[in-house]
Structures are given as C-alpha cells and as structure tokens.
mmCIF file with all atom_site columns, N, CA, C and O in Angstrom:
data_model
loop_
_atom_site.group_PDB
_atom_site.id
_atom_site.type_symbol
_atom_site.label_atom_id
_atom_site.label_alt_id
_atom_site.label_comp_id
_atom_site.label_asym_id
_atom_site.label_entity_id
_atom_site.label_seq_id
_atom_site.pdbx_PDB_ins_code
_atom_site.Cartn_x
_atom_site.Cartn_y
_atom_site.Cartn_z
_atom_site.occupancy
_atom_site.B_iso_or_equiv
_atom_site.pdbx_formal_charge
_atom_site.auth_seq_id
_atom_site.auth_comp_id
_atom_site.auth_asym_id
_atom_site.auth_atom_id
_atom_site.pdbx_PDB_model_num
ATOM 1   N N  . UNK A 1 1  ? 2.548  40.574 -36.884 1.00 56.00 ? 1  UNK A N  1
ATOM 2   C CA . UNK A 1 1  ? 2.775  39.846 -38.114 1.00 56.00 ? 1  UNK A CA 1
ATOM 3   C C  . UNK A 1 1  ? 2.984  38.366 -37.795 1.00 56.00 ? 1  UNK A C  1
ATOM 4   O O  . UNK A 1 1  ? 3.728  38.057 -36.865 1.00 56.00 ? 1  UNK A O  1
ATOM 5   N N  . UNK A 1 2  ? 2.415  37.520 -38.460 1.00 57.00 ? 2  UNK A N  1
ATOM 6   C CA . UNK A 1 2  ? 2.357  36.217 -38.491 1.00 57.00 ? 2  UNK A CA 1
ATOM 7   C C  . UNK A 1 2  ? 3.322  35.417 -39.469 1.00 57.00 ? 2  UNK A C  1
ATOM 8   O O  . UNK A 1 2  ? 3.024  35.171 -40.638 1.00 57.00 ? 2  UNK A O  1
ATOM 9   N N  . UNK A 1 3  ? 4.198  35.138 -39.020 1.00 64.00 ? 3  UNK A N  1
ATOM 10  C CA . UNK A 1 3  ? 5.302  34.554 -40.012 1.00 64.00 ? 3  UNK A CA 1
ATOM 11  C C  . UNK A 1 3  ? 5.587  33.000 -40.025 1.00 64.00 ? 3  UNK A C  1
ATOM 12  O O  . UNK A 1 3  ? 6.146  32.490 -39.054 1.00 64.00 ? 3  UNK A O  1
ATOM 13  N N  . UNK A 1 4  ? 5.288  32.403 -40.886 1.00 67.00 ? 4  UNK A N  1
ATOM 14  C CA . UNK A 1 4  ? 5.112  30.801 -40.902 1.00 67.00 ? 4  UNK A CA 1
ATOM 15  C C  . UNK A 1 4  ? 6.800  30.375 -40.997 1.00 67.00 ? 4  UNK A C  1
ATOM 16  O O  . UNK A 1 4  ? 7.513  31.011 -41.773 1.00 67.00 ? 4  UNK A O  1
ATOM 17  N N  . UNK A 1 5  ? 7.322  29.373 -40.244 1.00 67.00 ? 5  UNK A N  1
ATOM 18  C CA . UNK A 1 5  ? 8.639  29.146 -40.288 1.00 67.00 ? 5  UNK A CA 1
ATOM 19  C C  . UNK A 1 5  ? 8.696  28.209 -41.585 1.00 67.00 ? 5  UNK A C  1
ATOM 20  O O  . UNK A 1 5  ? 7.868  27.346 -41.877 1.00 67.00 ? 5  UNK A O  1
ATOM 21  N N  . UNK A 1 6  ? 9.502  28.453 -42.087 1.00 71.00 ? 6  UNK A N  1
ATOM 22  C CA . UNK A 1 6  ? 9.743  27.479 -43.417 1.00 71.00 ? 6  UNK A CA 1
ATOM 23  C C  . UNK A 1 6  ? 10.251 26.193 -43.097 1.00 71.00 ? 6  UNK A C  1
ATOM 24  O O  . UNK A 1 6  ? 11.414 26.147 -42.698 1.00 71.00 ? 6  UNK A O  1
ATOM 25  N N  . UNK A 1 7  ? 9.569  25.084 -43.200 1.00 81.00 ? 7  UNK A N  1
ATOM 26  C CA . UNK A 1 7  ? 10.178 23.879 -42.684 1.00 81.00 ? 7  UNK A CA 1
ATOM 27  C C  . UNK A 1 7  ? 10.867 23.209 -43.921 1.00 81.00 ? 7  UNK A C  1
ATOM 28  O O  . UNK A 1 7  ? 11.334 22.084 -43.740 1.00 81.00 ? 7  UNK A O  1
ATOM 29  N N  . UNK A 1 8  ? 10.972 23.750 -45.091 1.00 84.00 ? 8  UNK A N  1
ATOM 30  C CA . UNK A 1 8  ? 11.433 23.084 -46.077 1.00 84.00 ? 8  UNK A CA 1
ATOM 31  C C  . UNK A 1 8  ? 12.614 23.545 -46.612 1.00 84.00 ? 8  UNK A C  1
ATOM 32  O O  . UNK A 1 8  ? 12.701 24.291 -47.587 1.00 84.00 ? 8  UNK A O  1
ATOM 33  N N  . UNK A 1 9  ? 13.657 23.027 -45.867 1.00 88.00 ? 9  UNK A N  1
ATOM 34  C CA . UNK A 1 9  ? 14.943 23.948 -45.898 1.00 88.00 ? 9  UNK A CA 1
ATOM 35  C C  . UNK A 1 9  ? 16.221 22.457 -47.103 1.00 88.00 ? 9  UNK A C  1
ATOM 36  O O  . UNK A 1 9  ? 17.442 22.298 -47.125 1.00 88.00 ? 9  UNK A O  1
ATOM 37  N N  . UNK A 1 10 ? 15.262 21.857 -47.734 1.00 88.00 ? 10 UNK A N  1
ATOM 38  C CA . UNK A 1 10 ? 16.138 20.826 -48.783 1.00 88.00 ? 10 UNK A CA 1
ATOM 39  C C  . UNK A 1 10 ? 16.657 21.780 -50.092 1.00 88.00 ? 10 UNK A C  1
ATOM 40  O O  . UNK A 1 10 ? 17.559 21.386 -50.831 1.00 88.00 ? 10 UNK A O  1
ATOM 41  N N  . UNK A 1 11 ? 16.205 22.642 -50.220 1.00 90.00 ? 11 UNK A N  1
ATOM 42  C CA . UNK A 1 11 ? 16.509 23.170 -51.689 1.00 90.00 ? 11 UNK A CA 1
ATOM 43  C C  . UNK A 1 11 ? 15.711 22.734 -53.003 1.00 90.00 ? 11 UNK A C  1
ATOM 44  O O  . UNK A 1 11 ? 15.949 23.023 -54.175 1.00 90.00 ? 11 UNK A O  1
ATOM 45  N N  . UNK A 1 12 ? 14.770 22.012 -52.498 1.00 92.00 ? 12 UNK A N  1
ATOM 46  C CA . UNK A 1 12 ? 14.182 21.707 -53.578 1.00 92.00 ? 12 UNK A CA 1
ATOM 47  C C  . UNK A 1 12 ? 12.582 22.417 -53.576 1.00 92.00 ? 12 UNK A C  1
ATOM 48  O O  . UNK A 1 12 ? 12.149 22.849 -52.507 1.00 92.00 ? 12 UNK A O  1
ATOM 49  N N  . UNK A 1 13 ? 11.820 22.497 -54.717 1.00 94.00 ? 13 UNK A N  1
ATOM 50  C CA . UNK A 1 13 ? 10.626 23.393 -54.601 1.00 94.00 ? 13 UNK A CA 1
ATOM 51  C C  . UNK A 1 13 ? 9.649  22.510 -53.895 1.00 94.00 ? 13 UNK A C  1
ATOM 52  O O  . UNK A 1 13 ? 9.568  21.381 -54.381 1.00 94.00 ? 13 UNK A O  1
ATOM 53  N N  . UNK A 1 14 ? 8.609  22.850 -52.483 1.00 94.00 ? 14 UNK A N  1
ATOM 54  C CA . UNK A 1 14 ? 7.574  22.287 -51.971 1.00 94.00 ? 14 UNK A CA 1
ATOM 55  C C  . UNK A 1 14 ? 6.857  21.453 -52.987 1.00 94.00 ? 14 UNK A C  1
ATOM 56  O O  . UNK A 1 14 ? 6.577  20.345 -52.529 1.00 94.00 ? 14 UNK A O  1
ATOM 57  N N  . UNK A 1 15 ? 6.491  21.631 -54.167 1.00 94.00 ? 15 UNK A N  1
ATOM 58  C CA . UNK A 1 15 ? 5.694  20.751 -55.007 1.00 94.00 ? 15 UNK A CA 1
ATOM 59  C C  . UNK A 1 15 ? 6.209  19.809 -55.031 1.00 94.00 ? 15 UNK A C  1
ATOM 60  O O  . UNK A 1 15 ? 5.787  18.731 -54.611 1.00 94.00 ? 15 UNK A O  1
ATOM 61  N N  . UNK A 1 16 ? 7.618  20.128 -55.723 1.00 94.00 ? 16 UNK A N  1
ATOM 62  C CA . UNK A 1 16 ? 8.342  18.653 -55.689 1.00 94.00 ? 16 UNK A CA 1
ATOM 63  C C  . UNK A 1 16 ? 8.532  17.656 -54.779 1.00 94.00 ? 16 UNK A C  1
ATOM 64  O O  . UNK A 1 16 ? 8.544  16.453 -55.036 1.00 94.00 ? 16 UNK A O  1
ATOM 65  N N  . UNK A 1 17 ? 8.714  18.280 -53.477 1.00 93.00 ? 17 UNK A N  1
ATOM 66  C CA . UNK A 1 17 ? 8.815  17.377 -52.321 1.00 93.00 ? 17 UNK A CA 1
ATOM 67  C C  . UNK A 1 17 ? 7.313  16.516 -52.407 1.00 93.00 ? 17 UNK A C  1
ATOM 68  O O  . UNK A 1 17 ? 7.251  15.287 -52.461 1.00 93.00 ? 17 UNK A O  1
ATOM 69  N N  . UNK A 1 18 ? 6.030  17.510 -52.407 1.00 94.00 ? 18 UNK A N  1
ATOM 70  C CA . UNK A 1 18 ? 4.666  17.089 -52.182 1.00 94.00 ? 18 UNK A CA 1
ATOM 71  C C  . UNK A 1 18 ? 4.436  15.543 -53.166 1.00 94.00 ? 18 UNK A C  1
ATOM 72  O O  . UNK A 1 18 ? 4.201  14.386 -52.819 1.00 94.00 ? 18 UNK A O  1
ATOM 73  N N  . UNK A 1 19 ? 4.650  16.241 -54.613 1.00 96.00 ? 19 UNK A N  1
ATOM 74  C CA . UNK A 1 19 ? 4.406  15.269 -55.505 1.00 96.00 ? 19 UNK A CA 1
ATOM 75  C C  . UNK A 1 19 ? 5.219  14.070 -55.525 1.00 96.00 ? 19 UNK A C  1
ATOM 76  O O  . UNK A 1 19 ? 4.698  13.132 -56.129 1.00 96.00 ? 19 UNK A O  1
ATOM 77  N N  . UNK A 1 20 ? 6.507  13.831 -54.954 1.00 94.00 ? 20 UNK A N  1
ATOM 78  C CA . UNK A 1 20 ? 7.187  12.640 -54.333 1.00 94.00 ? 20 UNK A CA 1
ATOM 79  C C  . UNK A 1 20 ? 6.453  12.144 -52.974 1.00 94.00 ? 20 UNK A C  1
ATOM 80  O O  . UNK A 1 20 ? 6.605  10.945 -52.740 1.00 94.00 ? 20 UNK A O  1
ATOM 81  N N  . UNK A 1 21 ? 5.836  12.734 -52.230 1.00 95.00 ? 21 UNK A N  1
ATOM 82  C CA . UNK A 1 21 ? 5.191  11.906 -51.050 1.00 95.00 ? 21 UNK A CA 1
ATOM 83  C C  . UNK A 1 21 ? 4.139  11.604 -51.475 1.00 95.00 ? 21 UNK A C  1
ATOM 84  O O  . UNK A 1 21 ? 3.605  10.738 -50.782 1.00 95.00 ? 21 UNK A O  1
ATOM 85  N N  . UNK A 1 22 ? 3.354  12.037 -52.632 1.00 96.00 ? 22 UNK A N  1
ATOM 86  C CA . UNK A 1 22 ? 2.043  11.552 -53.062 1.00 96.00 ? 22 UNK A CA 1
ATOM 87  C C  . UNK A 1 22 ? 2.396  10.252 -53.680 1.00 96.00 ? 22 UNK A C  1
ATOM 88  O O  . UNK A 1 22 ? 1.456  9.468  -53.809 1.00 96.00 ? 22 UNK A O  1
ATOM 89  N N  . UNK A 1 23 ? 3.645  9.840  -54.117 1.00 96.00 ? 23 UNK A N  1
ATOM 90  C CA . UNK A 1 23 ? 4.105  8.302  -54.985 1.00 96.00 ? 23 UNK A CA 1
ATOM 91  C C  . UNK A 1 23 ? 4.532  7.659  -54.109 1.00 96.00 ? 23 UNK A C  1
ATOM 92  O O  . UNK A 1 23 ? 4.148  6.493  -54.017 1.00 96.00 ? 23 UNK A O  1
ATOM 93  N N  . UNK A 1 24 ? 5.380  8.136  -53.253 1.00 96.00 ? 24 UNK A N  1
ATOM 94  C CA . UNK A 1 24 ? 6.265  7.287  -51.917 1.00 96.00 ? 24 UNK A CA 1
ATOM 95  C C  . UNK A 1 24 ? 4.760  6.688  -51.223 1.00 96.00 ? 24 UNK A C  1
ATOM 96  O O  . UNK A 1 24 ? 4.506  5.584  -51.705 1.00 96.00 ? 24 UNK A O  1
ATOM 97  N N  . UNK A 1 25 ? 3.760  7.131  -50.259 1.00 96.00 ? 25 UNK A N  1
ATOM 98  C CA . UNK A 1 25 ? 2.899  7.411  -49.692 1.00 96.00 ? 25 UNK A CA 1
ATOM 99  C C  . UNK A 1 25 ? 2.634  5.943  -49.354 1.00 96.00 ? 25 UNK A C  1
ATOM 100 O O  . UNK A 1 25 ? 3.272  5.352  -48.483 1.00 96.00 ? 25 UNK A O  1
ATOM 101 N N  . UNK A 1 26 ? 1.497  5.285  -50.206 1.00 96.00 ? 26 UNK A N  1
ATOM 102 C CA . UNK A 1 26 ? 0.702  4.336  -50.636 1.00 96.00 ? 26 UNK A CA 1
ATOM 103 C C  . UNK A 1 26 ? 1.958  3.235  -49.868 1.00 96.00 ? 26 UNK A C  1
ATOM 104 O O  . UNK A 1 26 ? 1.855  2.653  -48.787 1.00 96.00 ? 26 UNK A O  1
ATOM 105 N N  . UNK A 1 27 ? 3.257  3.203  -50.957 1.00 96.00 ? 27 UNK A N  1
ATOM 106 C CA . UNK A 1 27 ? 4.062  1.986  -50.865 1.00 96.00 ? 27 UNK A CA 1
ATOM 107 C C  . UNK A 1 27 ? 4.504  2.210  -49.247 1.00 96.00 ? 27 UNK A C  1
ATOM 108 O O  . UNK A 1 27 ? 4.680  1.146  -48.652 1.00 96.00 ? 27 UNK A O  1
ATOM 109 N N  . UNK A 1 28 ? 4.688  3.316  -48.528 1.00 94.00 ? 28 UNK A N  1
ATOM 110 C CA . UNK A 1 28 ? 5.101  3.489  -47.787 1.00 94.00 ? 28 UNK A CA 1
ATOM 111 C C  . UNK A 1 28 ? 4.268  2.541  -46.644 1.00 94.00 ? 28 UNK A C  1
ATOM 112 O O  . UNK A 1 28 ? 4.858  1.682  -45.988 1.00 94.00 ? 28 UNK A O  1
ATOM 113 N N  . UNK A 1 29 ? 3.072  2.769  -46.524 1.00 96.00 ? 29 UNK A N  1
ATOM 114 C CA . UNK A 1 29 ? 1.850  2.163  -45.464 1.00 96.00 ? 29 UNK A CA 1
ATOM 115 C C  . UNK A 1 29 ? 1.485  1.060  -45.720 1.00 96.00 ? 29 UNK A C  1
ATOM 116 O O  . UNK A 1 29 ? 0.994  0.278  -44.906 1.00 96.00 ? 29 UNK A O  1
ATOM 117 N N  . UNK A 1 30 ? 1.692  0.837  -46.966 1.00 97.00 ? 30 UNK A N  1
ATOM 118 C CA . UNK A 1 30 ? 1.752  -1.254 -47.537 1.00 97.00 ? 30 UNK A CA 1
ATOM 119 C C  . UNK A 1 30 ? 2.562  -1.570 -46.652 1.00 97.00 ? 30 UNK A C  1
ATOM 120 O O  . UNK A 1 30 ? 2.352  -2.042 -45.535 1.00 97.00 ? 30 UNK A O  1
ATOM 121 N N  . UNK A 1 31 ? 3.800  -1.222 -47.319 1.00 95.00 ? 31 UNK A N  1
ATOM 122 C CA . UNK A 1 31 ? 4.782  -1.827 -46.398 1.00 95.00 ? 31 UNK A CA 1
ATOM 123 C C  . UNK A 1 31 ? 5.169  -2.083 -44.734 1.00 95.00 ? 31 UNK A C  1
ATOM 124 O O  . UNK A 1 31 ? 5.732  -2.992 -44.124 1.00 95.00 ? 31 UNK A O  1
ATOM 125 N N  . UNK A 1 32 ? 4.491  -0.640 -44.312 1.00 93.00 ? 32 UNK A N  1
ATOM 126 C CA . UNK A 1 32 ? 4.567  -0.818 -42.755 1.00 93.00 ? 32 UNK A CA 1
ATOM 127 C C  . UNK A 1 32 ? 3.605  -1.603 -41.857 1.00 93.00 ? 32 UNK A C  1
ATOM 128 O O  . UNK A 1 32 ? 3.754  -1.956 -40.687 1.00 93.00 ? 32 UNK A O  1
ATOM 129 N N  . UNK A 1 33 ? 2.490  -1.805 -42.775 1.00 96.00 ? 33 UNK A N  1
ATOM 130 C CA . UNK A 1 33 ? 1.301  -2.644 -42.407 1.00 96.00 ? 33 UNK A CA 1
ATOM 131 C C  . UNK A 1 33 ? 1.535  -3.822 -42.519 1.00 96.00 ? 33 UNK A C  1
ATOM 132 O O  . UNK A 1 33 ? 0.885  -4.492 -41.716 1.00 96.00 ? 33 UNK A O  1
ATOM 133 N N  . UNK A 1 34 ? 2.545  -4.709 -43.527 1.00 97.00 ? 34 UNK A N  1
ATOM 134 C CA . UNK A 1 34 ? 3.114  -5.738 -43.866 1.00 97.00 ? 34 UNK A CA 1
ATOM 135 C C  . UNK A 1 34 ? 3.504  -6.413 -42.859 1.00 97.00 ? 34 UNK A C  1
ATOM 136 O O  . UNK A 1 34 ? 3.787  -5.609 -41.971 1.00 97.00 ? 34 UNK A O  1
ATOM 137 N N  . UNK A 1 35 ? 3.718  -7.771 -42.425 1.00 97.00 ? 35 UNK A N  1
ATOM 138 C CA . UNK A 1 35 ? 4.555  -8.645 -41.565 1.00 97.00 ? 35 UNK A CA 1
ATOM 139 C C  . UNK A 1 35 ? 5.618  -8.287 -41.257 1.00 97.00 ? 35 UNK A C  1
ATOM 140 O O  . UNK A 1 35 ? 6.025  -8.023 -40.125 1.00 97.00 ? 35 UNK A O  1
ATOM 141 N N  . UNK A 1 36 ? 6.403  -8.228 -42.677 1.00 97.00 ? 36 UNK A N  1
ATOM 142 C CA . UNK A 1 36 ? 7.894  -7.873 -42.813 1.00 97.00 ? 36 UNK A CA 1
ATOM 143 C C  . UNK A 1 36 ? 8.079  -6.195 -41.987 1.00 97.00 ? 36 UNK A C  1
ATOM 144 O O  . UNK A 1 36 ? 8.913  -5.939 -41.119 1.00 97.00 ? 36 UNK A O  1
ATOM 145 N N  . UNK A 1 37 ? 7.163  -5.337 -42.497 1.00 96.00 ? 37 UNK A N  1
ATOM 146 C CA . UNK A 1 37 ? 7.462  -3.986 -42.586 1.00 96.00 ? 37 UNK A CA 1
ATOM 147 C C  . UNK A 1 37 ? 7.371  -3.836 -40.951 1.00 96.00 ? 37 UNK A C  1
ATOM 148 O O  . UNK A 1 37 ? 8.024  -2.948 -40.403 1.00 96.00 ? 37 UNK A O  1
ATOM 149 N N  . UNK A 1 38 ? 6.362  -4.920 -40.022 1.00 96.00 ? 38 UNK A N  1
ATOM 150 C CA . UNK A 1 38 ? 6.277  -4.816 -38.429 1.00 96.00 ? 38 UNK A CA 1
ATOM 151 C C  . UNK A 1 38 ? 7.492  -4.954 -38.134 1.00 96.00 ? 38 UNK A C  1
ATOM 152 O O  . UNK A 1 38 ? 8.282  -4.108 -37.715 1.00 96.00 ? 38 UNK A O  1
ATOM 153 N N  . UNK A 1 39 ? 7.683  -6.311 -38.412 1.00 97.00 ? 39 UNK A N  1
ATOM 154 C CA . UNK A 1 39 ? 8.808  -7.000 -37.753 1.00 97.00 ? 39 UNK A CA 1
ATOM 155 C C  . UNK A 1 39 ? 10.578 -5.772 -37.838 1.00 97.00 ? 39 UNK A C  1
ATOM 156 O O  . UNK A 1 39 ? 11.400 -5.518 -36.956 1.00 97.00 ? 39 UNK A O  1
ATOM 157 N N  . UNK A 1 40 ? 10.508 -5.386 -39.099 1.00 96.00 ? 40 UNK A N  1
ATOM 158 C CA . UNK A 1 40 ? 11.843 -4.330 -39.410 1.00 96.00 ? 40 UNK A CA 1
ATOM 159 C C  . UNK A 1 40 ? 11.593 -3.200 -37.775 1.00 96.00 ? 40 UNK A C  1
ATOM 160 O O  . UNK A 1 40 ? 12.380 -2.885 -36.882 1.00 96.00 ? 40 UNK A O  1
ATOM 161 N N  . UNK A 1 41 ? 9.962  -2.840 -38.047 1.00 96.00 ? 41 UNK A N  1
ATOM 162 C CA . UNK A 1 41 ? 9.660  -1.249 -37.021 1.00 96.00 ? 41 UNK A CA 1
ATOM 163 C C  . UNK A 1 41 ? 10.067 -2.257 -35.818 1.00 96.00 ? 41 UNK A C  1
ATOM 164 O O  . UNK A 1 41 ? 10.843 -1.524 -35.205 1.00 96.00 ? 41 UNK A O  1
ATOM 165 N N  . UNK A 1 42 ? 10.047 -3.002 -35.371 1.00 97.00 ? 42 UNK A N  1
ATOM 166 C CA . UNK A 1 42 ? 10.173 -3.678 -34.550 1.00 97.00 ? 42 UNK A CA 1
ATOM 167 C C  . UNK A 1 42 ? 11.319 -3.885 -33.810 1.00 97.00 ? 42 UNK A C  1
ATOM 168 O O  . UNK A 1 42 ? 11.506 -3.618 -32.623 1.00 97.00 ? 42 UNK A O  1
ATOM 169 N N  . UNK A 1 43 ? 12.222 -4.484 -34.771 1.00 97.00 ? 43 UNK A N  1
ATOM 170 C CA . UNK A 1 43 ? 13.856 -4.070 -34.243 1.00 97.00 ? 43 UNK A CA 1
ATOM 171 C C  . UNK A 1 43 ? 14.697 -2.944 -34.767 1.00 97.00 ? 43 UNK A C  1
ATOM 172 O O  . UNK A 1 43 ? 15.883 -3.103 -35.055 1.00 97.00 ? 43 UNK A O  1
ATOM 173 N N  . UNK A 1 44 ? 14.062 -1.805 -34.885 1.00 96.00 ? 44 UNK A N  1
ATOM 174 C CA . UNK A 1 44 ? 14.511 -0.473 -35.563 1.00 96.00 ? 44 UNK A CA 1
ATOM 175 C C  . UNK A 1 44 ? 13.978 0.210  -33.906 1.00 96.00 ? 44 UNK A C  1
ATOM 176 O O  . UNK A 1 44 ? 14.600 1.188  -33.489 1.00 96.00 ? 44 UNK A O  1
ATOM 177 N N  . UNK A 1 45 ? 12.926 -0.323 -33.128 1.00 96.00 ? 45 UNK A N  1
ATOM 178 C CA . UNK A 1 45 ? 12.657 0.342  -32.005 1.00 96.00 ? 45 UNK A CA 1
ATOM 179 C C  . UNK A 1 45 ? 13.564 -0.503 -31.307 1.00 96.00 ? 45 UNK A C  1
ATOM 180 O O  . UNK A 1 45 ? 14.071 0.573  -30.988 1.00 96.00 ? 45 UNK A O  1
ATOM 181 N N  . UNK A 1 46 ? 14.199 -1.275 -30.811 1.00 96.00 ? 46 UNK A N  1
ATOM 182 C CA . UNK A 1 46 ? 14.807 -2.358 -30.441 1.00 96.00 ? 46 UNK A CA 1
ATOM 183 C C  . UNK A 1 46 ? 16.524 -1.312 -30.293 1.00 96.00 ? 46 UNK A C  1
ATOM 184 O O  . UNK A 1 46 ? 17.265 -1.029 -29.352 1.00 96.00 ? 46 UNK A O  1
ATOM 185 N N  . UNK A 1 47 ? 16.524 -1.001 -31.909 1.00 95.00 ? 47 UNK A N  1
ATOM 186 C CA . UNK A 1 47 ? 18.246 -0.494 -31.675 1.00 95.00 ? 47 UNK A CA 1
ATOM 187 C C  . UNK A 1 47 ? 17.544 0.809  -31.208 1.00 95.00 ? 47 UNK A C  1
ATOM 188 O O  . UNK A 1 47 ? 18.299 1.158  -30.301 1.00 95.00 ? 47 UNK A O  1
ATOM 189 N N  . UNK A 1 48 ? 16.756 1.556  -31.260 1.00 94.00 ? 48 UNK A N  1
ATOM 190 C CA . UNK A 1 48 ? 16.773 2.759  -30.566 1.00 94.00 ? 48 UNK A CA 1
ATOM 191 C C  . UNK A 1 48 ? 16.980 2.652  -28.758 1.00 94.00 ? 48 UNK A C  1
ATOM 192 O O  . UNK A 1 48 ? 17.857 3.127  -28.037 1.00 94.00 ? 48 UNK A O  1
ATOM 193 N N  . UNK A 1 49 ? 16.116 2.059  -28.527 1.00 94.00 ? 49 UNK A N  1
ATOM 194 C CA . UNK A 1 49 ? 16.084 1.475  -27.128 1.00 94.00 ? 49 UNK A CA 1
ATOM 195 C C  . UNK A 1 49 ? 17.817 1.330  -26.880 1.00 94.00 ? 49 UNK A C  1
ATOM 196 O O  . UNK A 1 49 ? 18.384 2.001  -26.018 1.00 94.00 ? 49 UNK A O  1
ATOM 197 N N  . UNK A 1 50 ? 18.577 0.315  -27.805 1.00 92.00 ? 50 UNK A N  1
ATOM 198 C CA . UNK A 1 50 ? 19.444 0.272  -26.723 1.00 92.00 ? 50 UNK A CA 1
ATOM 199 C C  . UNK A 1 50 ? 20.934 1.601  -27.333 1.00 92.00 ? 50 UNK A C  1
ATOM 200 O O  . UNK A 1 50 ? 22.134 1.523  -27.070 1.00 92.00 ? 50 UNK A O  1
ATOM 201 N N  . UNK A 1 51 ? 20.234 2.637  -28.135 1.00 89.00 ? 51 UNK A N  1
ATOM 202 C CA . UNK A 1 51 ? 20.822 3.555  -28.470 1.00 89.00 ? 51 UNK A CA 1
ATOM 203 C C  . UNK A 1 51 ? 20.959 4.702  -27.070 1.00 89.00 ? 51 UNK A C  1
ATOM 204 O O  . UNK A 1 51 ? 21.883 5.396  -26.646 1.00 89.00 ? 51 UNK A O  1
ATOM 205 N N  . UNK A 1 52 ? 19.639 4.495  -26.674 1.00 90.00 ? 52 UNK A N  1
ATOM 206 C CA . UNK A 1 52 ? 19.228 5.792  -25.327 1.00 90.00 ? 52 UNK A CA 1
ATOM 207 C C  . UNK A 1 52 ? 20.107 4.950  -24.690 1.00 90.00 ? 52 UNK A C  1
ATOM 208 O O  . UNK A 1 52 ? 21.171 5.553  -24.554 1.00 90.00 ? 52 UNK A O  1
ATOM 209 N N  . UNK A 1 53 ? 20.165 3.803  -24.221 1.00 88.00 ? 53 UNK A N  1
ATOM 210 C CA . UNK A 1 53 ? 20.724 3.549  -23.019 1.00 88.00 ? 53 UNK A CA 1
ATOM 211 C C  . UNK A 1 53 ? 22.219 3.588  -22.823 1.00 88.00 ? 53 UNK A C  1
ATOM 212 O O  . UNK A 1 53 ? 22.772 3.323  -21.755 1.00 88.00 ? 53 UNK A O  1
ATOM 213 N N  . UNK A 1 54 ? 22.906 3.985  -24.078 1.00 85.00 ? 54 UNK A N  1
ATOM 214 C CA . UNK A 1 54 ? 24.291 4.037  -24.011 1.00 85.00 ? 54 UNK A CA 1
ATOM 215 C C  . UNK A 1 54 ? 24.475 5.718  -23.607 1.00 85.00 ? 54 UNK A C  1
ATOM 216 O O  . UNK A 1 54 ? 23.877 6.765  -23.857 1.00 85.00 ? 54 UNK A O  1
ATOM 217 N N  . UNK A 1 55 ? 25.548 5.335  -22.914 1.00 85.00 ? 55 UNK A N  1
ATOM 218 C CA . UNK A 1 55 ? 25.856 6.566  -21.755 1.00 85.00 ? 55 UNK A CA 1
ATOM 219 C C  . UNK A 1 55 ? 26.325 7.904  -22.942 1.00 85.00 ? 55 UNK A C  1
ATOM 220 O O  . UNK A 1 55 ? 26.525 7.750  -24.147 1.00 85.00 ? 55 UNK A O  1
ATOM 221 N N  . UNK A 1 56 ? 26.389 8.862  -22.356 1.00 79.00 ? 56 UNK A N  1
ATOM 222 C CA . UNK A 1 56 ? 26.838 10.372 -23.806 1.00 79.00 ? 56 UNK A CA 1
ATOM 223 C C  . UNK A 1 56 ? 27.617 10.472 -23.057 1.00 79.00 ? 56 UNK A C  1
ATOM 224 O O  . UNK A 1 56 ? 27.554 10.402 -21.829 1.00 79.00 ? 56 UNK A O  1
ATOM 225 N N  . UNK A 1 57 ? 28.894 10.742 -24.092 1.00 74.00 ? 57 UNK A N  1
ATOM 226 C CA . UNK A 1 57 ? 30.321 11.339 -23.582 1.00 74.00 ? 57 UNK A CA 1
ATOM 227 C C  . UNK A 1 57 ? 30.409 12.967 -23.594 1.00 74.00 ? 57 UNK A C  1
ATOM 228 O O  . UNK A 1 57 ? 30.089 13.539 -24.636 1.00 74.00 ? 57 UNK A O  1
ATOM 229 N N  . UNK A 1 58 ? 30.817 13.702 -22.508 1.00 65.00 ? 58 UNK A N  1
ATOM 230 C CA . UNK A 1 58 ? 30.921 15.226 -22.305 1.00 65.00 ? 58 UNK A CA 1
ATOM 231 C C  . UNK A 1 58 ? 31.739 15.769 -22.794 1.00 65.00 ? 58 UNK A C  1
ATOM 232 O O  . UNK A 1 58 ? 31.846 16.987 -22.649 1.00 65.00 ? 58 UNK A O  1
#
C-alpha cells in the first residue's frame, strides 16, 4: 500500500491553502526579482550565516 504523507498539517482545507498561493504567487516573484526584494534575500542570508556560526548549547 502506497500511502502519501499528508504535508498539510495547518488545519485548513488544501484548496484554501492552494487558492492563497495562486494570489500570494505573482507578488511574491515581483518582489524577489526586485532590487529591494535582492538586497532583503541578501542580508536574510547574511543573518543565517552568522546564525550557523553561533555555537549550540547542550
């Protein structure tokens, strides 16, 4: 038996999620394609970078 894991564990119905990424979508890839929207991915990789490098407490 082939059992698909449910990745949609928000509580809300798959359509709904779908039909919100079909509106988000568009503005989403404007924006990241944008100057502004680089420059943000830019130092959003910046704090990740110096997120890894801070030591984890045991």
């Amino acid at each position: 038996m082939n059992k698909k894991k449910k990745s949609n564990e928000s509580g809300y119905p798959d359509e709904a999620i779908k039909t919100l990424a079909r509106c988000f979508y568009p503005s989403m890839v404007e924006f990241f394609n944008s100057e502004e929207g680089q420059r943000e991915y830019e130092e959003w990789l910046k704090e990740q970078e110096t997120l890894q490098a801070l030591p984890v407490a045991a």
